[in-house]
Amino acid sequence: MFLTQRHLLGIEQLAPDEIIAVLDLADRYANQNRQRSKLTKVLKGMTQVNMFFENSTRTQASFELAGKRLGADVMNMSLQASSIKKGETLIDTALTLNAMRPDILVARHPNSGAVGLLAEKVDCAVINAGDGRHQHPTQALLDALTIRRAKGRLQSLCIAICGDIAHSRVARSNILLLGQFDNRIRLIGPPTLMPSQVEQFGVEVYDDMAMGLKDVDVIMMLRLQRERMNGGFIPSEREYFYRFGLDGHKLAQAREDAIVMHPGPMNRGVEIDSEIADDINHSVIGEQVEMGVALRMATLHLLAQSLNSSTKRMQAS
Amino acid sequence: MDGTLFSNARIIDPERGEIECGWLLQQRGSIVATGIGEPPAREGCEAIDCVGMCLAPGLIDAGVKVGEPGERHKESYQSAGAAAVAGGVTTIITRPDTKPAIDSPETLEFVKRRANTVSMANFLPMAALTKGRDGKEMTEIRLLQDAGAAAFSDCDRVIADTKVFARALSYARSCNALIIAHPQDQGLSVGATATAGKFASLRGLPAVSVMAERIGLERDIALVEMTKARYHADQVTTATALPALKRAKEGGLDITAGVSIHHLTLNSLDVADYRTFFKVKPPLRSEEDRCAAVQALSEGLIDVISSMHTPQDEESKRLPFEEAASGAVALETLLPAALRLYHGGQLSLTRLFQVLALNPANRLGLPAGRLRSGASADLILFDPDKPFVVDRHSLRSKSKNTPFDGQTLQGRILGTWVGGKRRFDGR
């Protein structure tokens, strides 16, 4: 199995069978990660650079661990502090880095489309680890993996995505991915946090959470960022929790076997009740983190394989 | 040699709304006579056989940014003039959104001196309406008028303080000055780089509702009604704002409106994968809005097409979309792009030259934009059909940020005369 694209910038560039291939491989890595010996040599000799223009602890750690378990040399660059402050442009940073000959670049940037711009200027494979409000494809893939493991399937599900949809790249990638597999997708949130004309994405939109959660199989909560509260999008944290926080009463509307997901980091008591976050009957939030490493190993593996084969083809011709 | 005699031309007369085969004589910078059919014999004139090509008044482009003072590396008067005549623009009305803003008679005089020494086209400067374009204190409107300001505008900055704007409008009325404003609600549009809709949502771009334009225009109309000022909206680009414009015009207010060539020929989907050459202000609209603007132009509701020529260097465009500068160069592509509307059957050639030459001339009180005898001999000769592929690197502008790069346009300028002098030869 090879991916048809050199980079992973957005979900729309993956065909459904490619998504399944990534998830299948990730399943294998998930099992391997539970063994004492977790190392393989798939990326041996390769250099992976994690380039984060925006703060990240979890995603960066997840990619770092994934690369290391596959045998790559991993370097982390935290760029919000260094060159950007010195006035270097994104493209110059990319060209500088490209000259150091990395094989895989994992990039996050606060602006939509910025990782795609970077990918145009470098010779290696680029993975989008989140660009502005645009996309976060590995998060959607790991969510799909978590759903498939919990539910046994990835289609014919009713999935609710709740909270700040407008500013969420996770929501966009998830809508695109889950929409490819014949699922019903509901978006729940206040209209101030809903993108315009979002109903044209083939989703149902609710501003009443209890109604939106009726009989759903999967509940995806999104993080409400602190700056939104100051930006006048919602009146207060407590009103937000009252209307859109996931509590026992609202959860009771969903199917009995519904799972609760959250990409983290959580604001307990703002978008999710603490007890539900820890409820082992519903919450798969810990599993998501575990699947994150496995899924990123699978992504790195497949992109590296495509890189190798194209290099061989080039040498042969 | 005394004058030029153009014969065998398709003469486009926007004033009479007619196209006829005939001749035109210019002498000492003015049009002397025109006629149908064969020209009378005339000695001592340069004779130009137009072989059936179109002869029309040169374009008058209200809203051109030249980078002087402050950003001469993006566009100088020399390069802007060369680009203008190559595009068939004989008069450019320059914007005051320079660094520093053209907000005092001294800056205006500097700019005039620069332009008159090096520019190939006519040019008329606009001045800022408020000092530093800060929207707080009005500029010295009468002194600026005496120094040569053709109109007053804070360009893409909206004067958010209604009281300041009302005072400026009312004071400008006493000077009979034309105010050119950017109708936009500042609160709604802050931070936006795209028009709200499915495309912006999918791309995750901060977006503004089309209502921001309508709110801005409605506010301005109310202020014009209150102050009786002479007002021109630089760009009306949305269907939702048009009924307000119609009402204001029918109510007898002294209001006109323009639209940029980009909003008539491109839509929001052209941004595609964050192509920053398509980032303009206001952002490109939906196809429905584009069609509504074209319709309004053909019906006479919108009066003027301008290029909104905004040169940006590579560094300001090679950035993530949200961080990239707005604007596109358009002087050289203005006529060929506008001819798309003619070739598409939406506008006649005479209407095209009304909105590109006659109407802006009338609004600014210029003796150009028409072919009547006595008018300035600002003329262009062009082939409306000839196709060519736009190559941004061959543009005469110092900045190459055209959204039409690589596209095929129709319409080639064969010659441009400014004040009777040949300034461009494209044969």
XYZ file of C-alpha atoms in Angstrom:
744
model
C 0.000 0.000 0.000
C 1.322 3.385 -0.991
C -0.250 6.761 -0.448
C -0.798 8.642 -3.680
C 0.295 11.985 -2.236
C 3.707 12.926 -0.936
C 2.313 15.014 1.905
C -0.532 14.686 4.362
C -2.032 18.173 4.429
C -5.756 17.516 4.601
C -8.251 14.687 4.766
C -9.677 15.371 1.299
C -6.477 14.119 -0.321
C -6.951 10.611 1.122
C -9.222 8.176 -0.705
C -11.437 5.976 1.500
C -9.273 2.889 0.878
C -6.191 4.875 1.862
C -7.858 5.889 5.103
C -8.679 2.237 5.807
C -5.086 1.232 5.038
C -3.760 3.819 7.495
C -6.174 2.631 10.179
C -5.322 -1.051 9.592
C -1.622 -0.406 9.951
C -2.267 1.770 13.000
C -4.157 -1.142 14.577
C -1.042 -3.262 14.243
C 1.104 -0.577 15.791
C -1.403 -0.150 18.606
C -0.924 -3.790 19.511
C 2.828 -3.553 19.161
C 2.888 -0.488 21.420
C 1.417 -2.595 24.193
C 4.419 -4.949 24.065
C 7.505 -4.422 26.138
C 9.653 -3.985 23.016
C 8.162 -1.241 20.887
C 10.985 -0.466 18.481
C 11.002 -1.109 14.726
C 13.406 0.036 12.043
C 11.012 1.329 9.410
C 12.396 4.864 9.573
C 15.971 3.893 10.375
C 18.385 6.473 9.018
C 15.635 8.972 8.361
C 15.391 12.403 9.915
C 12.072 13.680 11.168
C 11.758 17.323 12.151
C 8.853 18.549 14.241
C 8.367 22.192 13.447
C 5.843 23.834 15.732
C 5.006 27.489 15.203
C 2.318 27.196 17.846
C 2.434 25.786 21.358
C 1.855 22.081 21.611
C 2.739 19.514 24.189
C 0.593 16.510 23.365
C 0.715 16.441 19.576
C 4.418 17.161 19.509
C 5.134 14.444 22.092
C 2.951 12.012 20.174
C 4.781 12.632 16.891
C 8.151 12.501 18.630
C 7.403 9.175 20.239
C 5.988 7.775 16.999
C 9.095 8.737 15.061
C 11.442 7.360 17.719
C 9.602 4.056 17.951
C 10.046 3.684 14.188
C 13.774 4.312 14.494
C 13.960 7.839 13.030
C 16.179 10.611 14.290
C 13.710 13.134 15.634
C 14.407 16.785 16.176
C 11.979 19.239 17.753
C 11.984 22.861 16.730
C 9.882 25.286 18.659
C 9.664 28.297 16.438
C 7.336 30.729 18.094
C 10.323 31.930 20.079
C 13.269 32.047 17.716
C 13.414 32.994 14.057
C 9.899 34.362 13.690
C 10.710 37.023 16.253
C 13.820 37.879 14.262
C 11.677 38.671 11.233
C 12.419 35.599 9.125
C 9.527 34.650 6.861
C 7.916 31.240 6.887
C 9.330 30.446 3.467
C 12.881 31.357 4.473
C 12.562 29.181 7.546
C 11.357 26.361 5.305
C 14.246 26.804 2.874
C 16.776 26.883 5.700
C 15.371 23.699 7.112
C 15.157 22.071 3.700
C 18.875 22.598 3.231
C 19.450 20.348 6.263
C 17.827 17.524 4.290
C 15.131 16.150 6.561
C 12.991 13.284 5.251
C 9.797 14.085 7.052
C 8.577 17.396 8.338
C 5.778 17.601 10.883
C 4.466 21.162 11.014
C 1.941 23.160 12.967
C 1.178 26.820 12.295
C -1.419 29.282 13.608
C -2.519 30.295 10.076
C -4.830 28.341 7.787
C -2.984 27.146 4.695
C 0.478 27.889 6.091
C 1.576 24.233 6.232
C 0.549 23.827 2.593
C 2.666 26.855 1.693
C 5.591 25.274 3.523
C 5.072 21.976 1.694
C 5.436 23.742 -1.657
C 8.948 24.836 -0.755
C 10.567 21.680 0.648
C 11.667 18.379 -0.858
C 10.605 16.114 2.006
C 7.215 14.759 3.009
C 5.161 17.138 5.114
C 2.544 16.195 7.694
C 0.115 18.883 8.737
C -0.088 18.789 12.522
C -2.661 21.587 12.526
C -2.863 24.789 10.466
C -5.008 27.566 11.872
C -8.672 26.705 11.641
C -8.142 24.626 8.540
C -7.232 20.998 9.252
C -5.598 18.541 11.611
C -5.696 15.311 9.622
C -3.883 12.981 12.043
C -6.317 13.942 14.803
C -9.272 12.977 12.606
C -7.555 9.713 11.675
C -6.844 8.810 15.292
C -10.425 9.676 16.179
C -11.606 7.361 13.405
C -9.333 4.617 14.706
C -10.674 5.062 18.228
C -14.258 4.955 16.965
C -13.620 1.860 14.871
C -12.049 0.023 17.797
C -14.836 1.001 20.174
C -17.764 0.512 17.799
C -16.393 -2.179 15.507
C -17.228 -0.136 12.441
C -16.723 3.265 10.847
C -20.011 3.648 9.002
C -23.731 3.947 9.764
C -23.005 5.839 12.958
C -24.591 8.969 14.299
C -21.833 11.292 15.467
C -22.214 14.586 17.290
C -19.411 17.150 17.247
C -19.979 19.712 19.989
C -18.640 23.126 20.867
C -16.488 25.659 19.081
C -16.814 24.393 15.509
C -15.910 27.749 13.927
C -12.353 27.869 15.227
C -11.726 24.126 15.177
C -9.479 22.427 12.659
C -10.256 19.135 14.398
C -13.943 19.550 13.559
C -13.240 20.303 9.888
C -11.011 17.264 9.423
C -13.480 15.043 11.254
C -16.441 16.237 9.190
C -14.536 15.468 5.999
C -13.323 12.068 7.159
C -16.495 10.749 8.762
C -18.547 12.157 5.888
C -16.715 9.805 3.514
C -18.089 6.747 5.306
C -21.833 7.217 5.246
C -22.313 8.527 8.771
C -24.813 11.052 10.091
C -22.954 14.030 11.456
C -24.495 16.559 13.801
C -22.861 19.788 14.838
C -23.905 21.217 18.182
C -22.919 24.625 19.464
C -23.981 28.244 19.826
C -24.471 30.035 16.485
C -21.592 32.373 17.370
C -19.211 29.419 17.208
C -20.636 27.862 14.031
C -18.974 28.498 10.624
C -21.175 30.164 8.002
C -23.137 27.955 5.602
C -21.850 24.883 7.428
C -25.065 23.002 6.654
C -23.780 22.795 3.058
C -21.162 20.305 4.295
C -23.884 17.679 4.578
C -24.314 17.950 8.341
C -27.208 18.695 10.684
C -26.825 21.747 12.906
C -28.285 22.016 16.427
C -28.175 24.755 19.008
C -29.998 22.633 21.573
C -27.565 20.086 22.913
C -30.089 17.681 24.403
C -31.924 17.473 21.083
C -28.680 17.141 19.149
C -27.449 14.285 21.309
C -30.633 12.244 20.934
C -29.641 8.667 20.069
C -26.114 9.427 18.913
C -23.400 6.752 18.971
C -20.422 9.044 19.327
C -20.005 12.379 21.115
C -16.962 14.426 20.199
C -16.384 17.337 22.520
C -14.150 20.203 21.420
C -11.987 22.396 23.570
C -13.317 25.881 24.222
C -10.354 28.190 24.058
C -10.052 30.810 26.751
C -9.704 33.687 24.286
C -13.172 32.908 22.917
C -14.674 33.775 26.263
C -13.077 37.214 26.148
C -13.978 37.654 22.487
C -17.691 37.911 23.177
C -18.608 34.623 21.536
C -20.327 33.376 24.696
C -21.632 35.230 27.735
C -19.746 33.288 30.406
C -18.159 29.960 31.233
C -21.012 28.917 33.464
C -23.675 29.705 30.892
C -21.670 27.821 28.290
C -21.431 24.814 30.567
C -25.125 25.071 31.342
C -26.091 24.947 27.665
C -23.245 23.131 25.913
C -21.217 21.384 28.610
C -21.538 17.610 28.547
C -23.167 16.500 31.803
C -25.031 13.378 32.870
C -28.409 14.807 31.955
C -27.446 15.577 28.363
C -25.434 12.382 27.998
C -28.579 10.425 28.932
C -30.100 11.518 25.609
C -27.459 9.604 23.682
C -27.491 5.860 23.115
C -26.635 3.842 26.147
C -23.411 2.618 24.576
C -22.366 6.033 23.281
C -18.705 6.911 23.548
C -17.371 10.308 24.618
C -14.293 11.747 22.963
C -12.175 14.864 23.449
C -9.017 15.870 21.537
C -7.589 17.456 24.696
C -6.527 19.319 26.606
C -9.849 19.405 28.461
C -11.395 22.269 30.384
C -13.162 20.278 33.069
C -16.314 22.048 34.111
C -16.415 24.210 30.975
C -17.165 21.867 28.105
C -17.232 18.570 29.977
C -18.286 17.458 33.430
C -15.346 16.003 35.308
C -17.180 12.794 36.168
C -18.015 12.062 32.554
C -14.447 12.643 31.439
C -13.418 9.882 33.828
C -16.397 7.576 33.281
C -14.930 4.317 31.992
C -18.298 3.248 30.582
C -18.340 6.109 28.072
C -15.070 8.011 27.932
C -12.439 6.911 25.421
C -10.329 10.029 25.913
C -7.334 8.077 27.224
C -7.630 5.618 24.340
C -7.497 8.538 21.905
C -4.093 9.545 23.227
C -2.847 5.963 22.960
C -4.193 5.628 19.405
C -2.549 8.942 18.575
C 0.921 7.447 18.810
C -0.050 4.308 16.843
C -1.823 6.284 14.141
C 1.095 8.665 13.727
C 3.452 5.695 13.444
C 1.266 4.345 10.646
C 1.180 7.709 8.881
C 4.939 8.158 9.116
C 5.434 4.581 7.945
C 3.266 4.953 4.843
C 4.642 8.349 3.854
C 8.217 7.083 4.277
C 7.405 4.057 2.162
C 6.091 6.274 -0.607
C 9.225 8.432 -0.340
C 11.484 5.375 -0.605
C 9.682 3.947 -3.580
C 9.726 7.238 -5.451
C 13.454 7.639 -4.744
C 14.071 4.112 -6.065
C 11.995 4.818 -9.140
C 13.995 7.975 -9.744
C 17.287 6.131 -9.391
C 16.107 3.351 -11.705
C 15.119 5.773 -14.430
C 3.663 68.256 -37.912
C 0.289 69.578 -36.931
C -2.066 67.075 -35.356
C -3.074 63.508 -36.085
C -5.792 62.234 -38.382
C -7.184 58.829 -37.497
C -9.114 57.314 -40.378
C -10.942 54.084 -41.039
C -11.607 53.560 -37.303
C -14.459 51.985 -35.363
C -15.115 55.014 -33.229
C -16.601 54.259 -29.813
C -18.377 57.333 -28.506
C -19.644 56.691 -24.982
C -21.307 60.087 -24.779
C -23.637 59.486 -27.695
C -23.680 55.741 -27.063
C -22.773 54.952 -30.656
C -20.149 53.055 -32.584
C -19.511 54.238 -36.125
C -16.865 53.802 -38.777
C -15.207 57.109 -39.348
C -12.366 59.481 -38.615
C -11.074 61.735 -35.871
C -8.730 64.713 -35.995
C -6.741 65.957 -33.035
C -4.627 69.078 -32.939
C -2.544 70.606 -30.140
C -3.775 68.107 -27.591
C -7.488 68.484 -28.258
C -10.008 66.718 -30.402
C -10.921 69.047 -33.276
C -13.421 67.121 -35.317
C -14.867 63.688 -35.921
C -16.987 62.306 -38.718
C -18.422 59.291 -40.421
C -16.905 57.620 -43.446
C -13.946 59.021 -45.384
C -12.091 61.939 -43.786
C -11.695 65.239 -45.601
C -8.275 65.763 -47.159
C -5.917 67.413 -44.731
C -2.352 68.569 -45.276
C 0.423 68.413 -42.754
C -1.191 65.937 -40.391
C 0.164 62.631 -39.309
C -2.254 60.191 -40.927
C -3.031 56.942 -39.132
C -5.044 54.277 -40.917
C -6.771 52.383 -38.102
C -7.716 49.485 -40.436
C -11.067 49.044 -38.750
C -9.734 48.821 -35.181
C -11.487 50.515 -32.245
C -10.706 54.126 -31.393
C -12.016 55.215 -28.015
C -11.368 57.699 -25.240
C -8.526 56.654 -22.935
C -9.547 55.075 -19.641
C -9.814 57.128 -16.465
C -8.933 55.005 -13.484
C -10.092 56.256 -10.109
C -8.233 54.558 -7.288
C -4.669 53.741 -8.301
C -2.032 53.218 -5.656
C 1.434 54.458 -6.534
C 4.102 53.723 -3.965
C 5.327 57.302 -3.700
C 6.073 58.445 -1.121
C 7.254 55.528 0.970
C 7.126 52.415 -1.169
C 8.777 53.344 -4.423
C 10.137 49.798 -4.736
C 6.561 48.609 -5.227
C 5.537 51.208 -7.806
C 6.928 54.559 -8.891
C 5.249 57.253 -10.965
C 7.435 56.199 -13.845
C 6.454 52.519 -13.712
C 2.801 53.297 -12.983
C 2.690 55.679 -15.947
C 4.268 53.108 -18.246
C 1.836 50.432 -17.064
C -1.096 52.811 -17.453
C -0.451 53.782 -21.070
C 0.321 50.168 -21.970
C -3.089 49.284 -20.561
C -4.906 52.130 -22.307
C -5.321 54.204 -19.145
C -4.650 57.855 -19.937
C -5.603 59.370 -16.577
C -4.874 57.841 -13.201
C -6.457 59.139 -10.035
C -3.967 58.247 -7.337
C -4.836 57.135 -3.832
C -3.465 58.830 -0.733
C -2.835 55.588 1.209
C 0.913 56.092 0.934
C 3.540 56.219 3.662
C 3.067 58.867 4.916
C -0.490 59.526 3.785
C -1.054 62.406 1.376
C -2.845 64.567 3.889
C -1.153 67.967 3.621
C -0.609 70.397 0.742
C 3.156 69.878 1.131
C 2.979 66.117 0.547
C 0.567 66.670 -2.308
C 2.947 69.090 -3.959
C 5.818 66.617 -3.635
C 3.728 63.957 -5.323
C 2.630 66.286 -8.103
C 6.197 67.296 -8.791
C 7.303 63.676 -8.961
C 4.461 62.708 -11.230
C 4.816 65.608 -13.620
C 8.516 65.004 -14.200
C 8.355 61.271 -14.880
C 4.843 60.061 -15.595
C 3.670 59.268 -19.115
C -0.037 59.408 -18.258
C -2.120 62.230 -16.839
C -2.497 61.895 -13.196
C -4.634 63.529 -10.569
C -3.965 63.027 -6.890
C -6.590 62.379 -4.264
C -5.940 63.529 -0.726
C -6.825 61.911 2.566
C -10.061 62.977 4.197
C -8.645 62.740 7.706
C -5.119 63.424 8.918
C -2.968 60.312 8.707
C -6.119 58.502 7.542
C -6.742 57.994 11.234
C -10.409 58.901 11.155
C -10.089 61.570 13.822
C -9.491 65.043 12.349
C -10.381 66.210 8.868
C -7.627 67.428 6.562
C -7.262 70.957 5.165
C -9.746 70.330 2.403
C -9.716 73.748 0.744
C -5.930 74.120 0.860
C -5.581 70.643 -0.592
C -8.088 71.478 -3.318
C -6.070 74.543 -4.245
C -2.964 72.358 -4.355
C -4.743 70.091 -6.825
C -6.594 67.382 -4.900
C -9.218 65.852 -7.168
C -11.164 64.120 -4.417
C -10.863 63.095 -0.781
C -10.650 59.578 0.520
C -9.284 57.556 3.405
C -9.190 54.636 0.945
C -9.830 51.268 2.551
C -9.991 52.731 6.041
C -13.487 53.428 7.237
C -14.082 56.449 9.428
C -15.717 54.520 12.221
C -16.621 57.564 14.287
C -19.862 58.703 12.710
C -19.578 62.184 14.160
C -16.136 62.720 12.624
C -17.370 61.463 9.263
C -20.518 63.593 9.378
C -18.477 66.713 10.102
C -16.003 65.940 7.331
C -18.840 65.359 4.850
C -20.612 68.515 5.825
C -17.420 70.599 5.664
C -16.522 69.036 2.312
C -19.946 70.054 1.042
C -19.073 73.692 1.606
C -15.993 73.184 -0.605
C -17.982 71.220 -3.165
C -15.427 68.432 -2.681
C -16.049 64.866 -3.787
C -15.698 62.256 -1.045
C -14.764 58.715 -2.022
C -15.492 56.253 0.765
C -15.176 52.533 1.346
C -18.595 51.276 2.482
C -17.934 48.669 5.122
C -18.927 48.116 8.723
C -15.653 48.109 10.559
C -16.765 46.024 13.500
C -18.009 43.151 11.386
C -15.125 43.154 8.967
C -12.238 43.369 11.414
C -9.688 40.619 10.801
C -11.591 39.117 7.887
C -9.716 37.815 4.848
C -12.588 36.120 3.016
C -16.308 36.458 2.463
C -18.383 34.309 4.825
C -19.689 31.214 3.109
C -18.991 27.576 2.445
C -15.604 28.196 0.866
C -14.276 30.314 3.747
C -15.627 27.791 6.256
C -13.938 24.904 4.472
C -10.627 26.726 4.246
C -10.829 27.945 7.822
C -10.368 31.594 6.921
C -11.676 34.403 9.131
C -14.607 35.749 7.155
C -16.943 38.714 6.966
C -20.618 38.651 6.108
C -21.741 40.521 2.989
C -23.990 42.469 5.376
C -20.944 44.480 6.479
C -20.949 46.230 3.113
C -24.663 46.910 3.228
C -24.480 48.302 6.759
C -21.558 50.517 5.758
C -23.345 51.792 2.680
C -26.626 52.385 4.508
C -24.807 54.400 7.150
C -22.986 56.475 4.572
C -26.205 57.115 2.658
C -27.901 58.373 5.802
C -24.974 60.713 6.426
C -25.078 61.966 2.844
C -28.790 62.647 3.214
C -28.000 64.574 6.371
C -25.088 66.609 4.973
C -25.925 66.795 1.235
C -22.309 65.934 0.446
C -21.010 64.681 -2.911
C -20.285 61.027 -2.328
C -18.830 58.163 -4.312
C -18.652 54.625 -2.924
C -15.360 53.162 -4.149
C -16.560 49.566 -4.379
C -20.053 48.131 -4.148
C -19.601 44.406 -4.575
C -22.571 42.609 -3.023
C -26.150 42.015 -4.121
C -27.454 42.870 -0.681
C -26.071 46.438 -0.829
C -27.569 47.289 -4.211
C -31.162 48.113 -3.157
C -29.826 50.758 -0.764
C -27.812 52.314 -3.567
C -30.851 52.314 -5.808
C -33.018 54.007 -3.200
C -30.382 56.665 -2.551
C -30.053 57.463 -6.243
C -33.792 57.584 -6.758
C -34.063 59.864 -3.742
C -31.925 62.396 -5.565
C -28.820 62.192 -3.398
C -25.507 63.085 -5.021
C -24.246 59.516 -4.913
C -22.318 57.405 -7.376
C -20.722 54.000 -6.980
C -17.835 52.071 -8.398
C -16.695 48.478 -8.459
C -13.255 46.980 -8.969
C -12.477 44.960 -12.059
C -11.594 41.977 -9.868
C -15.022 41.776 -8.277
C -16.528 41.758 -11.766
C -14.355 38.996 -13.183
C -13.377 36.738 -10.254
C -15.160 35.105 -7.341
C -14.245 33.740 -3.922
C -13.544 30.235 -5.236
C -10.620 31.614 -7.259
C -8.646 31.810 -4.006
C -8.483 27.987 -4.234
C -5.501 26.771 -2.205
C -4.816 30.043 -0.430
C -3.563 31.906 -3.502
C -2.573 35.259 -2.070
C -2.677 37.105 -5.422
C -6.446 36.759 -5.102
C -6.523 38.433 -1.703
C -8.124 41.828 -2.237
C -10.137 44.250 -0.144
C -13.039 43.747 0.209
C -12.546 40.000 -0.257
C -13.789 38.360 -3.463
C -17.495 37.529 -3.322
C -19.709 34.666 -4.380
C -20.629 34.076 -8.020
C -24.162 35.385 -7.283
C -22.725 38.646 -6.000
C -20.400 38.942 -8.983
C -23.325 38.509 -11.375
C -25.382 41.052 -9.436
C -22.575 43.599 -9.718
C -22.289 43.035 -13.479
C -26.043 43.412 -13.807
C -26.030 46.633 -11.767
C -23.262 47.955 -13.982
C -25.201 47.250 -17.151
C -28.357 48.839 -15.738
C -26.553 52.004 -14.712
C -26.865 51.489 -10.985
C -23.094 51.173 -10.631
C -21.353 53.966 -12.493
C -17.647 53.256 -12.590
C -15.189 50.391 -12.986
C -11.793 51.010 -11.457
C -8.676 48.901 -11.317
C -8.024 49.353 -7.583
C -4.435 48.893 -8.694
C -2.529 47.918 -5.550
C 1.080 46.916 -6.130
C 2.577 44.519 -3.585
C 6.062 43.082 -3.692
C 6.799 39.356 -3.532
C 7.633 39.491 0.157
C 4.228 40.833 1.122
C 2.461 38.100 -0.852
C 4.658 35.056 -0.167
C 3.094 34.544 3.240
C 0.277 32.515 4.749
C -3.019 33.879 3.409
C -4.062 35.627 6.611
C -0.726 37.417 6.907
C -0.323 38.338 3.236
C -1.002 41.876 2.047
C -4.216 42.661 0.150
C -4.444 44.022 -3.357
C -3.649 43.282 -6.965
C -2.009 45.184 -9.798
C -4.467 45.875 -12.595
C -3.541 48.893 -14.708
C -2.320 46.840 -17.652
C -5.063 44.237 -17.482
C -7.973 46.605 -16.795
C -9.266 46.853 -20.352
C -8.728 43.209 -21.425
C -10.345 41.993 -18.195
C -13.274 44.373 -18.668
C -13.630 43.172 -22.256
C -14.531 39.771 -20.796
C -17.869 41.324 -19.925
C -18.232 42.513 -23.525
C -17.265 39.150 -24.980
C -19.598 37.456 -22.505
C -22.443 39.576 -23.850
C -23.109 41.361 -20.555
C -21.947 44.876 -21.467
C -21.827 46.726 -24.763
C -18.639 48.469 -25.840
C -20.246 51.867 -25.449
C -21.409 51.037 -21.917
C -17.924 49.756 -21.137
C -16.419 53.105 -22.094
C -19.063 54.958 -20.146
C -18.050 53.193 -16.946
C -14.325 53.206 -17.722
C -13.958 56.744 -19.092
C -16.977 59.012 -19.403
C -18.545 58.534 -15.968
C -15.344 58.919 -13.943
C -14.523 62.025 -16.028
C -17.938 63.511 -15.334
C -17.744 62.702 -11.641
C -14.346 64.385 -11.334
C -15.142 67.235 -13.732
C -12.480 66.349 -16.302
C -12.600 67.458 -19.964
C -11.735 63.904 -21.036
C -13.375 60.525 -21.403
C -15.310 61.597 -24.509
C -14.754 62.259 -28.203
C -16.553 65.577 -28.540
C -14.553 68.343 -30.209
C -12.752 70.368 -27.600
C -12.151 67.380 -25.349
C -8.594 66.315 -24.485
C -7.015 64.119 -27.120
C -6.611 61.194 -24.705
C -7.225 58.305 -27.055
C -6.647 54.617 -27.387
C -6.605 52.401 -30.427
C -7.220 48.725 -29.680
C -8.176 45.367 -31.058
C -10.977 44.039 -28.806
C -10.629 40.439 -29.970
C -6.947 39.636 -30.047
C -6.156 36.969 -27.437
C -2.991 36.873 -25.382
C -1.710 35.039 -22.315
C -0.914 37.224 -19.315
C 2.655 36.790 -18.116
C 3.093 38.582 -14.827
C 6.828 38.990 -15.322
C 6.301 41.000 -18.480
C 4.106 43.568 -16.721
C 5.489 47.083 -16.642
C 4.468 47.591 -13.026
C 7.293 47.125 -10.571
C 5.067 44.693 -8.687
C 3.843 41.572 -10.430
C 0.894 40.577 -8.253
C -1.755 40.000 -10.906
C -4.450 37.366 -10.398
C -4.639 36.903 -14.170
C -1.169 35.367 -14.506
C -1.258 32.560 -17.056
C -4.822 33.308 -18.085
C -5.896 34.110 -21.623
C -7.495 37.519 -22.037
C -8.749 39.239 -25.153
C -8.002 42.811 -26.167
C -4.739 44.352 -27.210
C -3.825 48.043 -27.027
C -2.326 49.171 -30.339
C -1.685 52.756 -29.382
C -2.242 55.257 -26.583
C -2.235 59.041 -26.990
C -2.142 61.365 -23.998
C -2.882 64.996 -24.801
C -2.364 64.197 -28.473
C 1.108 62.720 -27.907
C 1.694 59.079 -28.651
C 2.749 57.441 -25.373
C 2.457 53.784 -26.256
C 2.841 51.811 -29.446
C 1.612 48.229 -29.246
C 1.524 47.399 -32.951
